[in-house]
Amino acid sequence: RIFHKSEQAHAFLPLFPLIIRFTTGFLLKSIPRNLLPSTYEATIAITAVIVNMLAFAIAAVSLYDLTIFVSMRNNLTASKEDETNTKTIKYCDISKTTAELFCINPAGVFFTSAYSESVFAMLTFAGHAIAARGLYYNALLRVRSEFSNQYGTRLVSFFWVPSTLLWALASYVRSNGTFSSIWWMLIGIGQCSSCIYTAMSAKRNNSACNKVMTVKCVLILCCYGILALAIAAPVFYHDKRGNRFHCVESNSPALNKPEWCIQAEDSATFSLYAYVQRKHWNVGLLRYYEVKQIPNFILAMPILLLSFGAATCWIATSWKRHITRSGPGCKKCINLKNIFWWTFQALSTSSASVDNISAVSNPSQLLLGPSCLPYYAILAGFALVGTFVAHVQISTRLICSSCPALYWYVKILTTNEQQSYKERENVARNVLATHSIWFYFGLYNILGIIMHVNWLPWT
């Protein structure tokens, strides 16, 4: 009961406990007591399970919706004659499999017990779904002018408001919600790169055009920077609130105040959250690299390999697109200039209307399209944090609750669609990968149920 007054409490964000508290109060007032557990603590436990089950279902639906609009945005090159029910069914099939993979993810036990993963995934995926819907319609407005006359642009242009709000709430559930601010920054950098690429393609080299382009890029980066700060604001507020509670409003004499109060006064960059994580949980760069932690690294290895594999796969696909666009003479030309130009074009096409991207033969490859760059970048970022900074064993639930791109990559690995003779030669390898992934997902769900509920070490 005094934990909320300790500095350790500031290693956890308060929104999930607040949701459980108010929901429990609502149940106690609206449901007869004889239908509820006999103790307040048991009612809280039941409430947490109910809230997480509802949040988990909403997260799955949001991931389904997100996958549909990301796939459709990456396939805007299709002509109107190709837009048949078959195409729609393929979008739905891709999205359905992705949502099913989320429902049986390896960290499933944490999504149904009294942990914050389900609520966090709900807010994160819902924000991504709204953003993907808005970006798709904005791209569609550029590609097909008749869409503008039919639907208009007013509501579509404000998709960033609910997305930012949901991601800010996610940051108040778990601190890793601040990674969504990276998503906005990459979108802003991509739009700025797209403006520069358009000006270069049009060969506008006069000073007036350069000034306009510079001002436009600065405004774009400032706008998206504000959105990124809005997402991270709850974590900053949580830090300041803890500082005020322990160091300013505390009635304790100065000698009894926490030692970090002096650091907070002397340094404007002091983070109570980082301090508590480092002091009580030994979180920090390479701090977890000890011989006794080898079992935890083995436990997290499958999800980390999938995550780094996903990022590598997207990079390889993007490089292949760059080579195809640049011509056969660029195929073996790997130098700093070519890598820089590929990076610039990848950023540019990630937020463009993708009208220069060729159609794909395998629908699952739409999940490796240019607009997926921010998703795979965030996945790679979480994998790096799990490998080098955080407790490595939490990587499974950290990534499974935060990264849609993980499920897209698993969908690609487990797809059975083979379009060419060369691809048919890899059927055996694909089948082995598929069986390995299903075994991994099933095994971790079973072991999670057995070990977690018995207070044994788990992810």
CSV table of C-alpha atoms in Angstrom, one decimal:
chain,number,residue,atom,x,y,z
A,1,ARG,CA,0.0,0.0,0.0
A,2,ILE,CA,3.0,2.3,0.3
A,3,PHE,CA,4.6,1.2,-3.0
A,4,HIS,CA,3.1,4.3,-4.8
A,5,LYS,CA,5.2,6.5,-2.4
A,6,SER,CA,8.5,4.7,-3.2
A,7,GLU,CA,10.8,5.7,-6.1
A,8,GLN,CA,10.4,2.2,-7.6
A,9,ALA,CA,6.8,3.0,-8.5
A,10,HIS,CA,8.1,5.5,-11.1
A,11,ALA,CA,9.5,2.7,-13.2
A,12,PHE,CA,5.8,2.0,-14.2
A,13,LEU,CA,3.5,4.4,-16.0
A,14,PRO,CA,0.1,4.9,-14.2
A,15,LEU,CA,-2.6,4.7,-16.9
A,16,PHE,CA,-3.2,0.9,-16.8
A,17,PRO,CA,-3.6,0.9,-13.0
A,18,LEU,CA,-6.0,3.8,-13.3
A,19,ILE,CA,-8.1,2.0,-15.9
A,20,ILE,CA,-8.3,-1.0,-13.6
A,21,ARG,CA,-9.1,1.1,-10.5
A,22,PHE,CA,-12.0,3.0,-12.2
A,23,THR,CA,-13.3,0.0,-13.9
A,24,THR,CA,-13.4,-1.9,-10.6
A,25,GLY,CA,-15.2,1.0,-9.0
A,26,PHE,CA,-17.8,1.0,-11.8
A,27,LEU,CA,-18.3,-2.8,-11.4
A,28,LEU,CA,-18.7,-2.5,-7.6
A,29,LYS,CA,-21.4,0.2,-8.0
A,30,SER,CA,-23.3,-1.4,-10.9
A,31,ILE,CA,-23.2,-5.1,-10.1
A,32,PRO,CA,-24.6,-6.7,-7.0
A,33,ARG,CA,-21.9,-7.7,-4.5
A,34,ASN,CA,-23.0,-11.3,-4.4
A,35,LEU,CA,-22.1,-11.7,-8.1
A,36,LEU,CA,-18.6,-10.4,-7.5
A,37,PRO,CA,-15.6,-11.9,-5.7
A,38,SER,CA,-15.7,-11.6,-1.9
A,39,THR,CA,-12.6,-9.3,-1.7
A,40,TYR,CA,-11.6,-6.1,-3.3
A,41,GLU,CA,-8.3,-7.5,-4.5
A,42,ALA,CA,-10.0,-10.4,-6.2
A,43,THR,CA,-12.4,-8.0,-8.0
A,44,ILE,CA,-9.4,-6.1,-9.2
A,45,ALA,CA,-7.9,-9.3,-10.6
A,46,ILE,CA,-11.1,-10.2,-12.4
A,47,THR,CA,-11.4,-6.7,-13.8
A,48,ALA,CA,-7.8,-6.7,-15.1
A,49,VAL,CA,-8.5,-10.0,-17.0
A,50,ILE,CA,-11.8,-8.6,-18.5
A,51,VAL,CA,-10.1,-5.3,-19.5
A,52,ASN,CA,-7.2,-7.1,-21.1
A,53,MET,CA,-9.4,-9.5,-23.0
A,54,LEU,CA,-11.4,-6.6,-24.5
A,55,ALA,CA,-8.3,-4.7,-25.2
A,56,PHE,CA,-6.7,-7.7,-26.9
A,57,ALA,CA,-9.7,-8.2,-29.2
A,58,ILE,CA,-9.6,-4.5,-30.2
A,59,ALA,CA,-5.9,-4.7,-30.8
A,60,ALA,CA,-6.4,-7.7,-33.1
A,61,VAL,CA,-9.1,-5.8,-35.1
A,62,SER,CA,-6.9,-2.8,-35.3
A,63,LEU,CA,-4.0,-4.8,-36.6
A,64,TYR,CA,-6.4,-6.3,-39.2
A,65,ASP,CA,-7.5,-2.9,-40.3
A,66,LEU,CA,-4.0,-1.5,-40.4
A,67,THR,CA,-2.7,-4.4,-42.6
A,68,ILE,CA,-5.5,-3.9,-45.1
A,69,PHE,CA,-4.8,-0.2,-45.6
A,70,VAL,CA,-1.0,-0.6,-45.6
A,71,SER,CA,-1.4,-3.3,-48.3
A,72,MET,CA,-3.8,-1.2,-50.3
A,73,ARG,CA,-1.5,1.8,-50.1
A,74,ASN,CA,1.4,-0.2,-51.4
A,75,ASN,CA,-0.7,-1.5,-54.3
A,76,LEU,CA,-2.1,1.8,-55.6
A,77,THR,CA,-0.3,1.2,-58.9
A,78,ALA,CA,-3.1,-1.2,-59.9
A,79,SER,CA,-5.4,0.2,-62.6
A,80,LYS,CA,-9.1,0.6,-62.1
A,81,GLU,CA,-9.7,-2.5,-64.2
A,82,ASP,CA,-7.7,-4.6,-61.8
A,83,GLU,CA,-9.7,-3.6,-58.8
A,84,THR,CA,-11.9,-6.7,-58.5
A,85,ASN,CA,-13.3,-8.6,-55.6
A,86,THR,CA,-10.4,-10.9,-55.9
A,87,LYS,CA,-8.0,-8.2,-55.0
A,88,THR,CA,-10.2,-7.3,-52.0
A,89,ILE,CA,-10.3,-10.9,-50.9
A,90,LYS,CA,-6.5,-11.1,-51.0
A,91,TYR,CA,-6.2,-8.0,-48.9
A,92,CYS,CA,-8.6,-9.6,-46.4
A,93,ASP,CA,-6.7,-12.9,-46.4
A,94,ILE,CA,-3.4,-11.1,-45.7
A,95,SER,CA,-5.0,-9.1,-42.9
A,96,LYS,CA,-6.8,-12.1,-41.4
A,97,THR,CA,-3.7,-14.2,-41.2
A,98,THR,CA,-1.8,-11.3,-39.6
A,99,ALA,CA,-4.5,-10.9,-36.9
A,100,GLU,CA,-4.5,-14.6,-36.3
A,101,LEU,CA,-0.7,-14.6,-35.8
A,102,PHE,CA,-1.2,-11.8,-33.2
A,103,CYS,CA,-3.8,-13.8,-31.4
A,104,ILE,CA,-1.4,-16.7,-30.9
A,105,ASN,CA,1.8,-14.6,-30.4
A,106,PRO,CA,4.6,-16.1,-28.2
A,107,ALA,CA,3.9,-13.6,-25.4
A,108,GLY,CA,0.2,-14.6,-25.2
A,109,VAL,CA,0.1,-15.2,-21.5
A,110,PHE,CA,0.9,-11.6,-20.8
A,111,PHE,CA,-2.0,-10.4,-22.9
A,112,THR,CA,-4.5,-12.1,-20.8
A,113,SER,CA,-3.0,-11.8,-17.3
A,114,ALA,CA,-2.9,-8.5,-15.3
A,115,TYR,CA,-0.2,-6.9,-17.4
A,116,SER,CA,-0.3,-3.7,-19.5
A,117,GLU,CA,0.6,-5.3,-22.8
A,118,SER,CA,-3.0,-5.7,-24.1
A,119,VAL,CA,-4.0,-2.1,-23.4
A,120,PHE,CA,-0.7,-0.9,-24.8
A,121,ALA,CA,-1.1,-2.9,-28.0
A,122,MET,CA,-4.7,-1.7,-28.4
A,123,LEU,CA,-3.7,1.9,-28.2
A,124,THR,CA,-0.6,1.5,-30.4
A,125,PHE,CA,-2.3,-0.6,-33.1
A,126,ALA,CA,-5.4,1.6,-33.1
A,127,GLY,CA,-3.2,4.7,-33.7
A,128,HIS,CA,-1.4,2.9,-36.5
A,129,ALA,CA,-4.7,1.8,-38.1
A,130,ILE,CA,-6.1,5.3,-38.1
A,131,ALA,CA,-2.8,6.7,-39.5
A,132,ALA,CA,-2.6,4.0,-42.2
A,133,ARG,CA,-6.2,4.8,-43.2
A,134,GLY,CA,-5.5,8.5,-43.5
A,135,LEU,CA,-2.2,8.1,-45.4
A,136,TYR,CA,-3.9,5.7,-47.8
A,137,TYR,CA,-6.7,8.1,-48.6
A,138,ASN,CA,-4.2,11.0,-48.9
A,139,ALA,CA,-2.2,8.9,-51.4
A,140,LEU,CA,-5.4,7.9,-53.2
A,141,LEU,CA,-6.3,11.6,-53.6
A,142,ARG,CA,-3.0,12.2,-55.4
A,143,VAL,CA,-3.4,9.1,-57.7
A,144,ARG,CA,-7.1,9.4,-58.6
A,145,SER,CA,-8.6,12.8,-58.8
A,146,GLU,CA,-12.2,11.5,-59.0
A,147,PHE,CA,-11.8,10.2,-55.4
A,148,SER,CA,-11.4,13.8,-54.2
A,149,ASN,CA,-14.8,14.8,-55.7
A,150,GLN,CA,-16.5,11.9,-54.1
A,151,TYR,CA,-15.2,11.9,-50.6
A,152,GLY,CA,-13.5,15.3,-50.0
A,153,THR,CA,-10.3,15.9,-48.0
A,154,ARG,CA,-11.3,17.6,-44.8
A,155,LEU,CA,-11.7,14.6,-42.5
A,156,VAL,CA,-8.9,12.7,-44.1
A,157,SER,CA,-6.4,15.5,-43.4
A,158,PHE,CA,-6.9,15.3,-39.6
A,159,PHE,CA,-6.1,11.6,-39.1
A,160,TRP,CA,-3.0,12.7,-37.2
A,161,VAL,CA,-5.1,14.0,-34.3
A,162,PRO,CA,-6.6,10.7,-33.0
A,163,SER,CA,-3.4,8.8,-33.9
A,164,THR,CA,-1.2,11.1,-31.8
A,165,LEU,CA,-3.7,11.1,-28.9
A,166,LEU,CA,-3.8,7.3,-28.9
A,167,TRP,CA,0.0,7.0,-29.0
A,168,ALA,CA,0.3,9.6,-26.2
A,169,LEU,CA,-2.1,7.5,-24.1
A,170,ALA,CA,0.0,4.4,-25.0
A,171,SER,CA,3.1,6.2,-23.7
A,172,TYR,CA,1.2,6.7,-20.4
A,173,VAL,CA,0.7,2.9,-20.2
A,174,ARG,CA,4.3,1.9,-21.1
A,175,SER,CA,7.4,4.0,-21.7
A,176,ASN,CA,8.2,2.2,-24.9
A,177,GLY,CA,5.2,4.0,-26.4
A,178,THR,CA,7.6,6.9,-27.0
A,179,PHE,CA,8.9,4.9,-30.0
A,180,SER,CA,5.8,6.0,-31.9
A,181,SER,CA,7.3,9.5,-31.9
A,182,ILE,CA,10.0,8.0,-34.2
A,183,TRP,CA,7.3,6.9,-36.6
A,184,TRP,CA,6.1,10.5,-36.9
A,185,MET,CA,9.7,11.8,-37.4
A,186,LEU,CA,10.3,9.2,-40.1
A,187,ILE,CA,7.1,10.3,-41.9
A,188,GLY,CA,8.2,13.9,-41.6
A,189,ILE,CA,11.7,13.2,-42.9
A,190,GLY,CA,10.1,11.1,-45.7
A,191,GLN,CA,7.9,13.9,-46.8
A,192,CYS,CA,10.8,16.4,-46.7
A,193,SER,CA,12.8,13.9,-48.8
A,194,SER,CA,9.9,13.6,-51.2
A,195,CYS,CA,9.8,17.4,-51.7
A,196,ILE,CA,13.5,17.5,-52.4
A,197,TYR,CA,13.2,14.5,-54.8
A,198,THR,CA,10.4,16.1,-56.7
A,199,ALA,CA,12.3,19.4,-57.1
A,200,MET,CA,15.4,17.5,-58.3
A,201,SER,CA,13.3,15.5,-60.8
A,202,ALA,CA,11.8,18.7,-62.1
A,203,LYS,CA,15.3,20.2,-62.3
A,204,ARG,CA,14.4,23.3,-60.4
A,205,ASN,CA,17.8,24.8,-59.4
A,206,ASN,CA,16.9,28.5,-59.1
A,207,SER,CA,17.3,30.1,-55.7
A,208,ALA,CA,13.6,31.0,-55.3
A,209,CYS,CA,12.6,27.3,-55.6
A,210,ASN,CA,15.4,26.3,-53.2
A,211,LYS,CA,14.2,28.8,-50.6
A,212,VAL,CA,10.6,27.6,-50.9
A,213,MET,CA,11.7,24.0,-50.6
A,214,THR,CA,13.8,24.8,-47.6
A,215,VAL,CA,11.0,26.6,-45.8
A,216,LYS,CA,8.6,23.8,-46.6
A,217,CYS,CA,11.0,21.2,-45.3
A,218,VAL,CA,11.5,23.2,-42.1
A,219,LEU,CA,7.8,23.5,-41.5
A,220,ILE,CA,7.2,19.8,-42.2
A,221,LEU,CA,9.9,18.8,-39.7
A,222,CYS,CA,8.7,21.3,-37.1
A,223,CYS,CA,5.1,20.0,-37.4
A,224,TYR,CA,6.1,16.4,-37.1
A,225,GLY,CA,8.5,17.2,-34.3
A,226,ILE,CA,5.7,18.7,-32.3
A,227,LEU,CA,3.6,15.5,-32.8
A,228,ALA,CA,6.6,13.5,-31.7
A,229,LEU,CA,7.0,15.6,-28.5
A,230,ALA,CA,3.3,15.2,-27.8
A,231,ILE,CA,3.6,11.5,-27.8
A,232,ALA,CA,6.6,11.6,-25.4
A,233,ALA,CA,5.0,14.2,-23.2
A,234,PRO,CA,3.3,11.7,-20.8
A,235,VAL,CA,6.7,10.2,-19.9
A,236,PHE,CA,8.2,13.6,-19.3
A,237,TYR,CA,5.1,14.5,-17.1
A,238,HIS,CA,5.5,11.3,-15.1
A,239,ASP,CA,9.2,12.2,-14.5
A,240,LYS,CA,8.3,15.7,-13.4
A,241,ARG,CA,5.5,14.5,-11.2
A,242,GLY,CA,7.8,12.1,-9.4
A,243,ASN,CA,10.4,14.8,-8.9
A,244,ARG,CA,7.8,17.1,-7.5
A,245,PHE,CA,6.3,14.4,-5.2
A,246,HIS,CA,9.6,13.3,-3.7
A,247,CYS,CA,11.7,16.5,-3.7
A,248,VAL,CA,9.3,19.5,-3.6
A,249,GLU,CA,6.0,18.4,-1.9
A,250,SER,CA,7.6,15.9,0.5
A,251,ASN,CA,7.4,16.9,4.2
A,252,SER,CA,10.6,15.0,5.0
A,253,PRO,CA,13.6,16.9,6.0
A,254,ALA,CA,16.3,17.6,3.4
A,255,LEU,CA,18.6,14.9,4.8
A,256,ASN,CA,15.9,12.2,4.3
A,257,LYS,CA,15.0,13.1,0.7
A,258,PRO,CA,16.2,10.8,-2.1
A,259,GLU,CA,19.8,11.3,-3.2
A,260,TRP,CA,18.7,11.8,-6.8
A,261,CYS,CA,16.9,15.1,-5.8
A,262,ILE,CA,20.2,16.9,-6.0
A,263,GLN,CA,20.9,15.4,-9.4
A,264,ALA,CA,17.5,16.5,-10.6
A,265,GLU,CA,18.2,20.1,-9.5
A,266,ASP,CA,21.6,20.2,-11.1
A,267,SER,CA,20.8,18.6,-14.4
A,268,ALA,CA,17.9,19.5,-16.7
A,269,THR,CA,18.2,16.2,-18.5
A,270,PHE,CA,17.9,14.0,-15.4
A,271,SER,CA,15.3,11.2,-15.9
A,272,LEU,CA,13.8,9.7,-12.8
A,273,TYR,CA,12.5,6.8,-14.9
A,274,ALA,CA,15.9,6.0,-16.3
A,275,TYR,CA,17.5,6.4,-12.8
A,276,VAL,CA,15.1,4.0,-11.1
A,277,GLN,CA,15.4,1.4,-13.9
A,278,ARG,CA,19.2,1.6,-13.7
A,279,LYS,CA,19.4,1.5,-9.9
A,280,HIS,CA,16.8,-1.2,-9.1
A,281,TRP,CA,16.7,-3.2,-12.3
A,282,ASN,CA,20.2,-2.8,-13.6
A,283,VAL,CA,18.9,-1.5,-17.0
A,284,GLY,CA,21.4,0.1,-19.2
A,285,LEU,CA,23.7,-0.3,-22.2
A,286,LEU,CA,25.3,-3.8,-22.0
A,287,ARG,CA,24.5,-4.0,-18.2
A,288,TYR,CA,22.8,-7.3,-18.8
A,289,TYR,CA,25.7,-9.0,-20.5
A,290,GLU,CA,26.6,-11.5,-17.7
A,291,VAL,CA,27.3,-15.2,-17.8
A,292,LYS,CA,24.3,-15.9,-15.6
A,293,GLN,CA,22.0,-14.2,-18.1
A,294,ILE,CA,22.8,-16.6,-21.0
A,295,PRO,CA,19.5,-18.6,-20.5
A,296,ASN,CA,17.6,-15.3,-20.8
A,297,PHE,CA,19.4,-14.5,-24.0
A,298,ILE,CA,18.5,-18.0,-25.4
A,299,LEU,CA,14.9,-17.4,-24.3
A,300,ALA,CA,14.7,-14.1,-26.3
A,301,MET,CA,16.8,-15.4,-29.3
A,302,PRO,CA,13.8,-16.5,-31.5
A,303,ILE,CA,12.0,-13.1,-31.4
A,304,LEU,CA,15.2,-11.2,-31.8
A,305,LEU,CA,16.2,-13.3,-34.9
A,306,LEU,CA,12.7,-12.8,-36.4
A,307,SER,CA,13.0,-9.0,-35.7
A,308,PHE,CA,16.4,-8.5,-37.2
A,309,GLY,CA,15.4,-10.9,-40.1
A,310,ALA,CA,12.4,-8.7,-40.8
A,311,ALA,CA,14.4,-5.5,-40.9
A,312,THR,CA,17.0,-7.2,-43.1
A,313,CYS,CA,14.3,-8.5,-45.5
A,314,TRP,CA,12.8,-5.1,-45.9
A,315,ILE,CA,16.2,-3.5,-46.6
A,316,ALA,CA,17.0,-6.2,-49.2
A,317,THR,CA,13.6,-5.7,-50.9
A,318,SER,CA,14.1,-1.9,-50.9
A,319,TRP,CA,17.6,-2.3,-52.3
A,320,LYS,CA,16.2,-4.5,-55.1
A,321,ARG,CA,13.6,-1.8,-55.9
A,322,HIS,CA,16.4,0.8,-56.0
A,323,ILE,CA,18.5,-1.4,-58.4
A,324,THR,CA,15.5,-2.0,-60.6
A,325,ARG,CA,14.7,1.7,-60.8
A,326,SER,CA,18.4,2.7,-61.4
A,327,GLY,CA,19.0,0.2,-64.3
A,328,PRO,CA,21.2,-2.8,-64.8
A,329,GLY,CA,24.4,-0.7,-64.7
A,330,CYS,CA,23.8,-0.1,-61.0
A,331,LYS,CA,23.4,-3.8,-60.0
A,332,LYS,CA,26.9,-4.3,-58.7
A,333,CYS,CA,27.7,-0.7,-57.8
A,334,ILE,CA,27.8,-0.8,-54.0
A,335,ASN,CA,29.5,2.4,-52.8
A,336,LEU,CA,28.8,5.2,-50.4
A,337,LYS,CA,27.2,7.4,-53.1
A,338,ASN,CA,24.8,4.6,-54.2
A,339,ILE,CA,23.9,3.7,-50.6
A,340,PHE,CA,23.2,7.3,-49.8
A,341,TRP,CA,21.0,7.7,-52.9
A,342,TRP,CA,19.2,4.4,-52.0
A,343,THR,CA,18.5,5.7,-48.5
A,344,PHE,CA,17.3,9.0,-49.8
A,345,GLN,CA,14.9,7.3,-52.3
A,346,ALA,CA,13.7,4.9,-49.6
A,347,LEU,CA,12.7,7.8,-47.4
A,348,SER,CA,11.2,9.7,-50.3
A,349,THR,CA,9.0,6.8,-51.5
A,350,SER,CA,8.0,5.9,-47.9
A,351,SER,CA,5.6,8.9,-47.8
A,352,ALA,CA,5.0,9.4,-51.5
A,353,SER,CA,1.9,8.2,-53.4
A,354,VAL,CA,3.9,5.2,-54.6
A,355,ASP,CA,2.9,5.8,-58.2
A,356,ASN,CA,6.3,4.7,-59.4
A,357,ILE,CA,6.3,1.3,-57.7
A,358,SER,CA,5.8,-1.7,-59.9
A,359,ALA,CA,3.1,-4.2,-59.0
A,360,VAL,CA,4.0,-7.4,-57.1
A,361,SER,CA,3.2,-10.9,-58.1
A,362,ASN,CA,2.8,-12.2,-54.5
A,363,PRO,CA,0.3,-10.2,-52.5
A,364,SER,CA,2.2,-10.9,-49.3
A,365,GLN,CA,5.1,-8.8,-50.7
A,366,LEU,CA,2.8,-5.7,-50.2
A,367,LEU,CA,3.8,-5.9,-46.6
A,368,LEU,CA,7.4,-5.1,-47.6
A,369,GLY,CA,6.4,-2.0,-49.6
A,370,PRO,CA,8.0,1.4,-49.5
A,371,SER,CA,5.5,2.8,-47.0
A,372,CYS,CA,6.4,0.1,-44.5
A,373,LEU,CA,9.8,1.7,-43.7
A,374,PRO,CA,8.7,3.3,-40.4
A,375,TYR,CA,7.2,0.1,-39.1
A,376,TYR,CA,10.3,-2.0,-39.9
A,377,ALA,CA,12.6,0.8,-38.5
A,378,ILE,CA,10.7,0.7,-35.2
A,379,LEU,CA,10.9,-3.1,-35.1
A,380,ALA,CA,14.6,-2.9,-35.6
A,381,GLY,CA,14.8,-0.2,-32.9
A,382,PHE,CA,13.0,-2.4,-30.4
A,383,ALA,CA,15.2,-5.4,-31.2
A,384,LEU,CA,18.3,-3.3,-30.6
A,385,VAL,CA,16.9,-2.0,-27.3
A,386,GLY,CA,16.0,-5.6,-26.2
A,387,THR,CA,19.5,-6.9,-27.2
A,388,PHE,CA,21.7,-4.2,-25.8
A,389,VAL,CA,19.8,-2.1,-23.2
A,390,ALA,CA,16.7,-3.7,-21.5
A,391,HIS,CA,16.4,-7.0,-19.8
A,392,VAL,CA,16.7,-9.2,-22.8
A,393,GLN,CA,14.0,-11.7,-21.7
A,394,ILE,CA,11.3,-9.0,-22.0
A,395,SER,CA,12.0,-8.7,-25.7
A,396,THR,CA,9.3,-11.1,-26.6
A,397,ARG,CA,6.4,-9.2,-25.0
A,398,LEU,CA,8.0,-5.9,-25.8
A,399,ILE,CA,8.1,-6.6,-29.5
A,400,CYS,CA,4.8,-8.6,-29.8
A,401,SER,CA,2.9,-5.7,-28.2
A,402,SER,CA,4.5,-2.9,-30.2
A,403,CYS,CA,5.4,-3.9,-33.7
A,404,PRO,CA,2.9,-4.8,-36.5
A,405,ALA,CA,5.9,-5.4,-38.8
A,406,LEU,CA,6.8,-8.6,-36.9
A,407,TYR,CA,3.5,-10.2,-37.8
A,408,TRP,CA,3.8,-9.0,-41.4
A,409,TYR,CA,7.2,-10.7,-41.7
A,410,VAL,CA,5.9,-13.9,-40.1
A,411,LYS,CA,3.0,-13.8,-42.6
A,412,ILE,CA,5.5,-13.6,-45.4
A,413,LEU,CA,7.6,-16.4,-44.1
A,414,THR,CA,4.6,-18.7,-43.6
A,415,THR,CA,2.8,-17.9,-46.9
A,416,ASN,CA,2.3,-20.8,-49.3
A,417,GLU,CA,1.8,-18.7,-52.4
A,418,GLN,CA,4.5,-19.6,-55.0
A,419,GLN,CA,4.4,-17.7,-58.2
A,420,SER,CA,7.4,-18.8,-60.2
A,421,TYR,CA,9.6,-21.9,-60.9
A,422,LYS,CA,12.5,-20.3,-58.9
A,423,GLU,CA,10.2,-19.8,-55.9
A,424,ARG,CA,8.9,-23.4,-56.2
A,425,GLU,CA,12.5,-24.6,-55.7
A,426,ASN,CA,12.4,-23.1,-52.2
A,427,VAL,CA,9.2,-24.8,-51.1
A,428,ALA,CA,11.0,-27.2,-48.8
A,429,ARG,CA,12.8,-24.3,-47.1
A,430,ASN,CA,9.5,-22.4,-46.7
A,431,VAL,CA,7.7,-25.4,-45.2
A,432,LEU,CA,10.5,-25.8,-42.7
A,433,ALA,CA,10.4,-22.1,-41.8
A,434,THR,CA,6.6,-22.3,-41.5
A,435,HIS,CA,6.7,-25.4,-39.2
A,436,SER,CA,9.5,-23.9,-37.1
A,437,ILE,CA,7.5,-20.7,-36.5
A,438,TRP,CA,4.3,-22.5,-35.6
A,439,PHE,CA,6.2,-24.7,-33.2
A,440,TYR,CA,7.8,-21.6,-31.7
A,441,PHE,CA,4.5,-19.8,-31.3
A,442,GLY,CA,2.8,-22.9,-29.8
A,443,LEU,CA,5.7,-23.9,-27.5
A,444,TYR,CA,6.0,-20.4,-26.0
A,445,ASN,CA,2.3,-20.2,-25.4
A,446,ILE,CA,2.3,-23.5,-23.5
A,447,LEU,CA,5.4,-22.8,-21.6
A,448,GLY,CA,4.2,-19.3,-20.7
A,449,ILE,CA,1.0,-20.7,-19.2
A,450,ILE,CA,3.0,-23.2,-17.2
A,451,MET,CA,5.9,-21.1,-16.0
A,452,HIS,CA,4.4,-17.6,-15.6
A,453,VAL,CA,1.5,-18.7,-13.3
A,454,ASN,CA,4.0,-20.6,-11.1
A,455,TRP,CA,6.3,-17.6,-10.7
A,456,LEU,CA,9.0,-19.1,-12.7
A,457,PRO,CA,11.3,-17.0,-15.0
A,458,TRP,CA,9.6,-16.2,-18.3
A,459,THR,CA,9.6,-13.5,-20.9
